PDB file of C-alpha atoms and ligand atoms in Angstrom:
ATOM      1  CA  UNK K 292     -12.372 -29.579  10.034  1.00 60.00           C
ATOM      2  CA  UNK K 293     -13.049 -26.588   7.883  1.00 73.00           C
ATOM      3  CA  UNK K 294     -10.252 -24.641   6.211  1.00 86.00           C
ATOM      4  CA  UNK K 295     -11.056 -21.726   8.380  1.00 85.00           C
ATOM      5  CA  UNK K 296     -10.693 -23.808  11.648  1.00 89.00           C
ATOM      6  CA  UNK K 297      -7.447 -25.450  10.266  1.00 94.00           C
ATOM      7  CA  UNK K 298      -5.807 -22.209   9.367  1.00 95.00           C
ATOM      8  CA  UNK K 299      -6.810 -20.591  12.729  1.00 97.00           C
ATOM      9  CA  UNK K 300      -5.331 -23.538  14.596  1.00 97.00           C
ATOM     10  CA  UNK K 301      -2.203 -23.491  12.671  1.00 97.00           C
ATOM     11  CA  UNK K 302      -1.553 -19.794  13.274  1.00 98.00           C
ATOM     12  CA  UNK K 303      -2.720 -19.731  16.919  1.00 98.00           C
ATOM     13  CA  UNK K 304      -0.401 -22.709  17.512  1.00 98.00           C
ATOM     14  CA  UNK K 305       2.634 -21.006  15.935  1.00 98.00           C
ATOM     15  CA  UNK K 306       1.983 -17.961  17.926  1.00 98.00           C
ATOM     16  CA  UNK K 307       1.569 -19.895  21.311  1.00 98.00           C
ATOM     17  CA  UNK K 308       4.776 -21.994  20.622  1.00 98.00           C
ATOM     18  CA  UNK K 309       6.821 -18.660  19.572  1.00 98.00           C
ATOM     19  CA  UNK K 310       5.625 -17.152  22.895  1.00 98.00           C
ATOM     20  CA  UNK K 311       6.442 -20.050  25.062  1.00 98.00           C
ATOM     21  CA  UNK K 312      10.057 -20.445  23.340  1.00 98.00           C
ATOM     22  CA  UNK K 313      10.547 -16.654  24.266  1.00 98.00           C
ATOM     23  CA  UNK K 314       9.312 -17.343  27.862  1.00 98.00           C
ATOM     24  CA  UNK K 315       6.241 -15.207  27.306  1.00 98.00           C
ATOM     25  CA  UNK K 316       2.623 -16.113  28.181  1.00 98.00           C
ATOM     26  CA  UNK K 317       0.732 -17.042  24.840  1.00 98.00           C
ATOM     27  CA  UNK K 318      -2.434 -15.256  26.032  1.00 98.00           C
ATOM     28  CA  UNK K 319      -0.485 -11.894  26.144  1.00 98.00           C
ATOM     29  CA  UNK K 320      -0.511 -12.116  22.276  1.00 98.00           C
ATOM     30  CA  UNK K 321      -3.626 -11.185  20.377  1.00 98.00           C
ATOM     31  CA  UNK K 322      -4.170 -12.334  16.936  1.00 98.00           C
ATOM     32  CA  UNK K 323      -5.630  -9.634  14.569  1.00 98.00           C
ATOM     33  CA  UNK K 324      -7.208 -11.404  11.623  1.00 98.00           C
ATOM     34  CA  UNK K 325      -6.834  -9.079   8.694  1.00 98.00           C
ATOM     35  CA  UNK K 326      -9.804  -9.502   6.474  1.00 97.00           C
ATOM     36  CA  UNK K 327      -9.316  -6.798   3.897  1.00 97.00           C
ATOM     37  CA  UNK K 328     -10.611  -7.661   0.415  1.00 96.00           C
ATOM     38  CA  UNK K 329     -12.341 -10.736   1.881  1.00 96.00           C
ATOM     39  CA  UNK K 330     -16.201 -10.852   2.173  1.00 95.00           C
ATOM     40  CA  UNK K 331     -18.263 -10.956   5.224  1.00 97.00           C
ATOM     41  CA  UNK K 332     -18.878 -14.668   4.729  1.00 95.00           C
ATOM     42  CA  UNK K 333     -15.121 -15.300   5.141  1.00 95.00           C
ATOM     43  CA  UNK K 334     -15.005 -13.260   8.363  1.00 97.00           C
ATOM     44  CA  UNK K 335     -18.079 -15.120   9.684  1.00 97.00           C
ATOM     45  CA  UNK K 336     -16.359 -18.470   9.177  1.00 95.00           C
ATOM     46  CA  UNK K 337     -13.670 -17.249  11.705  1.00 96.00           C
ATOM     47  CA  UNK K 338     -16.206 -15.832  14.083  1.00 97.00           C
ATOM     48  CA  UNK K 339     -17.871 -19.104  14.159  1.00 95.00           C
ATOM     49  CA  UNK K 340     -14.773 -20.864  15.244  1.00 94.00           C
ATOM     50  CA  UNK K 341     -14.049 -18.264  17.874  1.00 95.00           C
ATOM     51  CA  UNK K 342     -11.822 -15.520  16.448  1.00 97.00           C
ATOM     52  CA  UNK K 343     -13.079 -12.154  17.682  1.00 98.00           C
ATOM     53  CA  UNK K 344     -10.412  -9.517  16.655  1.00 98.00           C
ATOM     54  CA  UNK K 345     -10.224  -8.406  13.119  1.00 98.00           C
ATOM     55  CA  UNK K 346      -8.311  -5.731  11.149  1.00 98.00           C
ATOM     56  CA  UNK K 347      -9.181  -3.762   8.195  1.00 98.00           C
ATOM     57  CA  UNK K 348      -7.121  -1.195   6.399  1.00 97.00           C
ATOM     58  CA  UNK K 349      -9.916   0.959   4.747  1.00 98.00           C
ATOM     59  CA  UNK K 350     -12.760   2.676   6.483  1.00 98.00           C
ATOM     60  CA  UNK K 351     -15.221   2.564   3.628  1.00 98.00           C
ATOM     61  CA  UNK K 352     -14.538  -1.300   3.051  1.00 98.00           C
ATOM     62  CA  UNK K 353     -15.035  -1.950   6.838  1.00 98.00           C
ATOM     63  CA  UNK K 354     -18.220   0.104   6.827  1.00 98.00           C
ATOM     64  CA  UNK K 355     -19.533  -2.322   4.135  1.00 97.00           C
ATOM     65  CA  UNK K 356     -18.846  -5.423   6.045  1.00 97.00           C
ATOM     66  CA  UNK K 357     -18.634  -4.929   9.801  1.00 98.00           C
ATOM     67  CA  UNK K 358     -21.761  -3.012  11.129  1.00 98.00           C
ATOM     68  CA  UNK K 359     -23.832  -6.330  10.445  1.00 97.00           C
ATOM     69  CA  UNK K 360     -21.134  -8.705  11.735  1.00 98.00           C
ATOM     70  CA  UNK K 361     -20.882  -6.525  15.109  1.00 98.00           C
ATOM     71  CA  UNK K 362     -24.522  -6.645  15.414  1.00 97.00           C
ATOM     72  CA  UNK K 363     -24.320 -10.550  15.425  1.00 97.00           C
ATOM     73  CA  UNK K 364     -21.177 -10.611  17.402  1.00 98.00           C
ATOM     74  CA  UNK K 365     -21.210  -7.844  20.010  1.00 97.00           C
ATOM     75  CA  UNK K 366     -17.766  -8.821  21.281  1.00 98.00           C
ATOM     76  CA  UNK K 367     -16.167  -8.556  18.037  1.00 98.00           C
ATOM     77  CA  UNK K 368     -13.206  -5.986  18.107  1.00 98.00           C
ATOM     78  CA  UNK K 369     -12.293  -4.189  14.880  1.00 98.00           C
ATOM     79  CA  UNK K 370      -9.003  -2.448  14.363  1.00 99.00           C
ATOM     80  CA  UNK K 371      -8.141   0.043  11.763  1.00 98.00           C
ATOM     81  CA  UNK K 372      -4.454  -0.875  10.481  1.00 98.00           C
ATOM     82  CA  UNK K 373      -4.292   1.384   7.384  1.00 98.00           C
ATOM     83  CA  UNK K 374      -3.764   4.999   6.788  1.00 97.00           C
ATOM     84  CA  UNK K 375      -6.573   7.284   8.019  1.00 98.00           C
ATOM     85  CA  UNK K 376      -7.508  10.510   6.187  1.00 98.00           C
ATOM     86  CA  UNK K 377      -8.726  13.295   8.483  1.00 98.00           C
ATOM     87  CA  UNK K 378     -12.101  13.495   6.522  1.00 98.00           C
ATOM     88  CA  UNK K 379     -12.882   9.853   7.452  1.00 98.00           C
ATOM     89  CA  UNK K 380     -12.017  10.268  11.254  1.00 98.00           C
ATOM     90  CA  UNK K 381     -15.623  10.665  12.171  1.00 98.00           C
ATOM     91  CA  UNK K 382     -16.521   7.351  10.379  1.00 98.00           C
ATOM     92  CA  UNK K 383     -13.398   5.731  11.896  1.00 98.00           C
ATOM     93  CA  UNK K 384     -14.374   6.588  15.510  1.00 98.00           C
ATOM     94  CA  UNK K 385     -17.836   5.628  14.896  1.00 98.00           C
ATOM     95  CA  UNK K 386     -16.992   2.000  13.631  1.00 98.00           C
ATOM     96  CA  UNK K 387     -13.544   0.890  14.906  1.00 98.00           C
ATOM     97  CA  UNK K 388     -12.595  -0.134  18.437  1.00 98.00           C
ATOM     98  CA  UNK K 389      -9.052   0.440  17.937  1.00 99.00           C
ATOM     99  CA  UNK K 390      -6.990   2.885  15.601  1.00 98.00           C
ATOM    100  CA  UNK K 391      -3.572   1.597  14.920  1.00 98.00           C
ATOM    101  CA  UNK K 392      -2.511   4.323  12.423  1.00 98.00           C
ATOM    102  CA  UNK K 393      -2.337   7.570  14.208  1.00 98.00           C
ATOM    103  CA  UNK K 394       0.762   9.259  12.731  1.00 98.00           C
ATOM    104  CA  UNK K 395       0.299  13.154  12.483  1.00 97.00           C
ATOM    105  CA  UNK K 396      -0.624  16.058  14.552  1.00 97.00           C
ATOM    106  CA  UNK K 397      -3.627  17.130  12.495  1.00 98.00           C
ATOM    107  CA  UNK K 398      -5.180  13.509  12.570  1.00 98.00           C
ATOM    108  CA  UNK K 399      -4.655  13.360  16.292  1.00 98.00           C
ATOM    109  CA  UNK K 400      -6.316  16.680  16.857  1.00 98.00           C
ATOM    110  CA  UNK K 401      -9.239  15.446  14.512  1.00 98.00           C
ATOM    111  CA  UNK K 402      -9.714  12.230  16.232  1.00 98.00           C
ATOM    112  CA  UNK K 403      -9.728  13.907  19.748  1.00 98.00           C
ATOM    113  CA  UNK K 404     -12.552  16.178  18.451  1.00 98.00           C
ATOM    114  CA  UNK K 405     -14.489  13.426  16.940  1.00 98.00           C
ATOM    115  CA  UNK K 406     -14.050  11.285  20.084  1.00 98.00           C
ATOM    116  CA  UNK K 407     -15.554  14.075  22.297  1.00 98.00           C
ATOM    117  CA  UNK K 408     -18.220  14.635  19.781  1.00 98.00           C
ATOM    118  CA  UNK K 409     -19.280  10.826  19.653  1.00 98.00           C
ATOM    119  CA  UNK K 410     -18.547  10.087  23.341  1.00 98.00           C
ATOM    120  CA  UNK K 411     -16.642   6.969  22.088  1.00 98.00           C
ATOM    121  CA  UNK K 412     -12.893   6.622  22.464  1.00 98.00           C
ATOM    122  CA  UNK K 413     -11.269   3.927  20.355  1.00 98.00           C
ATOM    123  CA  UNK K 414      -7.820   2.916  21.765  1.00 98.00           C
ATOM    124  CA  UNK K 415      -5.004   4.426  19.580  1.00 98.00           C
ATOM    125  CA  UNK K 416      -1.647   3.269  18.474  1.00 98.00           C
ATOM    126  CA  UNK K 417       0.920   5.473  17.051  1.00 98.00           C
ATOM    127  CA  UNK K 418       2.377   4.022  13.871  1.00 98.00           C
ATOM    128  CA  UNK K 419       6.123   4.410  13.449  1.00 98.00           C
ATOM    129  CA  UNK K 420       8.000   4.430  10.296  1.00 98.00           C
ATOM    130  CA  UNK K 421      10.845   2.462  11.571  1.00 98.00           C
ATOM    131  CA  UNK K 422      12.583   1.958   8.174  1.00 98.00           C
ATOM    132  CA  UNK K 423      12.371   5.856   7.536  1.00 98.00           C
ATOM    133  CA  UNK K 424      10.790   5.040   4.025  1.00 98.00           C
ATOM    134  CA  UNK K 425       9.827   8.399   2.221  1.00 96.00           C
ATOM    135  CA  UNK K 426       6.578   6.797   0.832  1.00 95.00           C
ATOM    136  CA  UNK K 427       5.315   5.127   4.113  1.00 96.00           C
ATOM    137  CA  UNK K 428       3.018   6.224   6.814  1.00 97.00           C
ATOM    138  CA  UNK K 429       4.188   6.661  10.318  1.00 98.00           C
ATOM    139  CA  UNK K 430       6.197   9.059  12.399  1.00 98.00           C
ATOM    140  CA  UNK K 431       9.952   8.777  12.357  1.00 98.00           C
ATOM    141  CA  UNK K 432      11.643   7.046  15.168  1.00 98.00           C
ATOM    142  CA  UNK K 433      13.301  10.342  16.202  1.00 98.00           C
ATOM    143  CA  UNK K 434       9.916  11.868  16.627  1.00 98.00           C
ATOM    144  CA  UNK K 435       8.144   9.127  18.384  1.00 98.00           C
ATOM    145  CA  UNK K 436       8.512  10.290  22.018  1.00 98.00           C
ATOM    146  CA  UNK K 437       7.495  13.900  21.316  1.00 98.00           C
ATOM    147  CA  UNK K 438       4.506  12.773  19.299  1.00 98.00           C
ATOM    148  CA  UNK K 439       3.197  10.291  21.838  1.00 98.00           C
ATOM    149  CA  UNK K 440       3.545  13.026  24.292  1.00 98.00           C
ATOM    150  CA  UNK K 441       1.585  15.553  22.302  1.00 98.00           C
ATOM    151  CA  UNK K 442      -1.230  12.793  21.559  1.00 98.00           C
ATOM    152  CA  UNK K 443      -1.502  12.190  25.324  1.00 97.00           C
ATOM    153  CA  UNK K 444      -0.930  15.447  26.808  1.00 97.00           C
ATOM    154  CA  UNK K 445      -2.299  17.956  24.187  1.00 97.00           C
ATOM    155  CA  UNK K 446      -4.925  16.079  22.579  1.00 97.00           C
ATOM    156  CA  UNK K 447      -5.814  13.666  25.516  1.00 97.00           C
ATOM    157  CA  UNK K 448      -6.107  10.559  23.021  1.00 98.00           C
ATOM    158  CA  UNK K 449      -6.231   7.143  24.547  1.00 98.00           C
ATOM    159  CA  UNK K 450      -2.719   6.130  23.269  1.00 98.00           C
ATOM    160  CA  UNK K 451      -2.097   2.442  24.307  1.00 98.00           C
ATOM    161  CA  UNK K 452       0.642   1.377  21.941  1.00 98.00           C
ATOM    162  CA  UNK K 453       2.930   1.527  18.794  1.00 99.00           C
ATOM    163  CA  UNK K 454       2.507  -0.132  15.519  1.00 98.00           C
ATOM    164  CA  UNK K 455       5.023  -0.607  12.545  1.00 98.00           C
ATOM    165  CA  UNK K 456       5.278  -2.093   9.134  1.00 98.00           C
ATOM    166  CA  UNK K 457       9.058  -2.858   8.428  1.00 98.00           C
ATOM    167  CA  UNK K 458      10.345  -2.328   4.915  1.00 98.00           C
ATOM    168  CA  UNK K 459       9.786  -5.504   2.720  1.00 95.00           C
ATOM    169  CA  UNK K 460      13.368  -6.077   1.803  1.00 94.00           C
ATOM    170  CA  UNK K 461      14.975  -5.978   5.317  1.00 97.00           C
ATOM    171  CA  UNK K 462      15.127  -8.371   8.229  1.00 97.00           C
ATOM    172  CA  UNK K 463      12.249  -7.379  10.379  1.00 98.00           C
ATOM    173  CA  UNK K 464      13.947  -8.138  13.561  1.00 98.00           C
ATOM    174  CA  UNK K 465      15.824  -5.024  14.015  1.00 98.00           C
ATOM    175  CA  UNK K 466      12.438  -3.084  13.420  1.00 98.00           C
ATOM    176  CA  UNK K 467      10.487  -5.247  15.917  1.00 98.00           C
ATOM    177  CA  UNK K 468      13.177  -4.765  18.446  1.00 98.00           C
ATOM    178  CA  UNK K 469      13.433  -1.004  17.994  1.00 98.00           C
ATOM    179  CA  UNK K 470       9.419  -0.788  18.125  1.00 98.00           C
ATOM    180  CA  UNK K 471       9.355  -2.613  21.453  1.00 98.00           C
ATOM    181  CA  UNK K 472      12.174  -0.588  22.877  1.00 98.00           C
ATOM    182  CA  UNK K 473      10.340   2.709  21.985  1.00 98.00           C
ATOM    183  CA  UNK K 474       6.988   1.286  23.361  1.00 98.00           C
ATOM    184  CA  UNK K 475       8.654   0.437  26.626  1.00 98.00           C
ATOM    185  CA  UNK K 476      10.467   3.780  26.762  1.00 98.00           C
ATOM    186  CA  UNK K 477       7.192   5.617  26.586  1.00 98.00           C
ATOM    187  CA  UNK K 478       5.254   3.417  29.026  1.00 98.00           C
ATOM    188  CA  UNK K 479       3.173   1.828  26.267  1.00 98.00           C
ATOM    189  CA  UNK K 480       2.499  -1.930  26.952  1.00 96.00           C
ATOM    190  CA  UNK K 481       0.965  -2.828  23.360  1.00 98.00           C
ATOM    191  CA  UNK K 482       2.986  -3.391  20.456  1.00 98.00           C
ATOM    192  CA  UNK K 483       1.543  -4.198  17.173  1.00 99.00           C
ATOM    193  CA  UNK K 484       3.858  -5.906  14.638  1.00 98.00           C
ATOM    194  CA  UNK K 485       4.415  -8.830  12.578  1.00 98.00           C
ATOM    195  CA  UNK K 486       2.338 -10.152   9.541  1.00 98.00           C
ATOM    196  CA  UNK K 487       1.994 -13.554   7.820  1.00 98.00           C
ATOM    197  CA  UNK K 488       5.680 -13.794   6.926  1.00 97.00           C
ATOM    198  CA  UNK K 489       7.118 -12.725  10.119  1.00 98.00           C
ATOM    199  CA  UNK K 490       4.720 -12.970  12.999  1.00 98.00           C
ATOM    200  CA  UNK K 491       6.641 -15.536  14.979  1.00 98.00           C
ATOM    201  CA  UNK K 492       9.774 -13.393  14.870  1.00 98.00           C
ATOM    202  CA  UNK K 493       7.444 -10.482  16.090  1.00 98.00           C
ATOM    203  CA  UNK K 494       6.091 -12.707  19.025  1.00 98.00           C
ATOM    204  CA  UNK K 495       9.802 -13.562  20.048  1.00 98.00           C
ATOM    205  CA  UNK K 496      10.584  -9.884  20.148  1.00 98.00           C
ATOM    206  CA  UNK K 497       7.428  -8.691  22.138  1.00 98.00           C
ATOM    207  CA  UNK K 498       4.463  -8.279  19.944  1.00 98.00           C
ATOM    208  CA  UNK K 499       1.263  -8.132  21.832  1.00 98.00           C
ATOM    209  CA  UNK K 500      -0.620  -7.872  18.634  1.00 99.00           C
ATOM    210  CA  UNK K 501       0.165  -9.582  15.265  1.00 99.00           C
ATOM    211  CA  UNK K 502      -1.736  -8.685  12.193  1.00 98.00           C
ATOM    212  CA  UNK K 503      -2.126 -11.861  10.034  1.00 98.00           C
ATOM    213  CA  UNK K 504      -4.122 -11.804   6.774  1.00 97.00           C
ATOM    214  CA  UNK K 505      -2.878 -14.394   4.051  1.00 97.00           C
ATOM    215  CA  UNK K 506      -2.008 -17.079   6.634  1.00 97.00           C
ATOM    216  CA  UNK K 507      -5.722 -17.033   7.775  1.00 97.00           C
ATOM    217  CA  UNK K 508      -7.538 -16.146   4.645  1.00 95.00           C
ATOM    218  CA  UNK K 509      -5.340 -17.256   1.767  1.00 92.00           C
ATOM    219  CA  UNK K 510      -4.183 -14.975  -0.957  1.00 91.00           C
ATOM    220  CA  UNK K 511      -5.828 -11.699  -1.680  1.00 86.00           C
ATOM    221  CA  UNK K 512      -5.282 -12.179  -5.407  1.00 74.00           C
ATOM    222  CA  UNK K 513      -4.242  -8.735  -7.016  1.00 56.00           C
TER     223      UNK K 513
HETATM  224  C1  PLP D 246      -2.577  -6.442   4.944  1.00 89.52           C
HETATM  225  C2  PLP D 246      -1.885  -6.051   6.091  1.00 89.52           C
HETATM  226  C3  PLP D 246      -1.631  -7.044   7.003  1.00 89.52           C
HETATM  227  C4  PLP D 246      -1.664  -8.380   6.800  1.00 89.52           C
HETATM  228  O1  PLP D 246      -0.630  -8.905   5.859  1.00 89.52           O
HETATM  229  P1  PLP D 246      -0.534 -10.440   5.397  1.00 89.52           P
HETATM  230  O2  PLP D 246       1.023 -10.472   4.787  1.00 89.52           O
HETATM  231  O3  PLP D 246      -1.477 -10.809   4.587  1.00 89.52           O
HETATM  232  O4  PLP D 246      -0.436 -11.171   6.699  1.00 89.52           O
HETATM  233  C5  PLP D 246      -0.787  -6.493   8.128  1.00 89.52           C
HETATM  234  N1  PLP D 246      -0.826  -5.106   8.463  1.00 89.52           N
HETATM  235  C6  PLP D 246      -1.138  -4.356   7.589  1.00 89.52           C
HETATM  236  C7  PLP D 246      -0.993  -2.902   8.125  1.00 89.52           C
HETATM  237  C8  PLP D 246      -1.774  -4.564   6.434  1.00 89.52           C
HETATM  238  O5  PLP D 246      -2.111  -3.653   5.599  1.00 89.52           O
END
């Protein structure tokens, strides 16, 4: 068994166990394999053993790897999980199937315009800064409901869920529970939360998408 197979089996097995323990259907949890900094060959290893959903945090890096992989695997689903600058919105709409980092009005407006122009509508998540960290992207918890409404009603964006990255030095449980609650309150059924260190906790608290890099690909170095 290759390393890629073993790691994928391990992570998928832990997701399934955490879901069952919480009384949830394991099939309701999608593993997003975060391939940032790793080359196309590493992505292909996982594609060859059945993984289809990938996450990248930079438009430019993804543009270098994924067009060829998508041509080889038409059912590959690519998520943007990092901050998006408005001047990269056109490229993001062209390449990504899901954009998880919508977090400000101007970006929402630009994405809406680019989607109309391209005739392509990637599903959108609103990123929430649950820890209210000044340096971190995402809308503040108090602003989520109004921002989701603006994205849907004013900009007609296909908003399907919420995403968060909790503060590194806090128990993520409170953040995950808060995000799930805000999603439910807004009628959004997808919740993207949990990374290598805490994806089982996230699954217990209702994650429909976990974003796992290191546990699948190994360390990114520095
Ligand atoms: C890098 C990254 C991940 C994956 O982190 P790991 O700890 O390597 O699993 C998840 N989400 C976002 C937004 C990231 O940038």
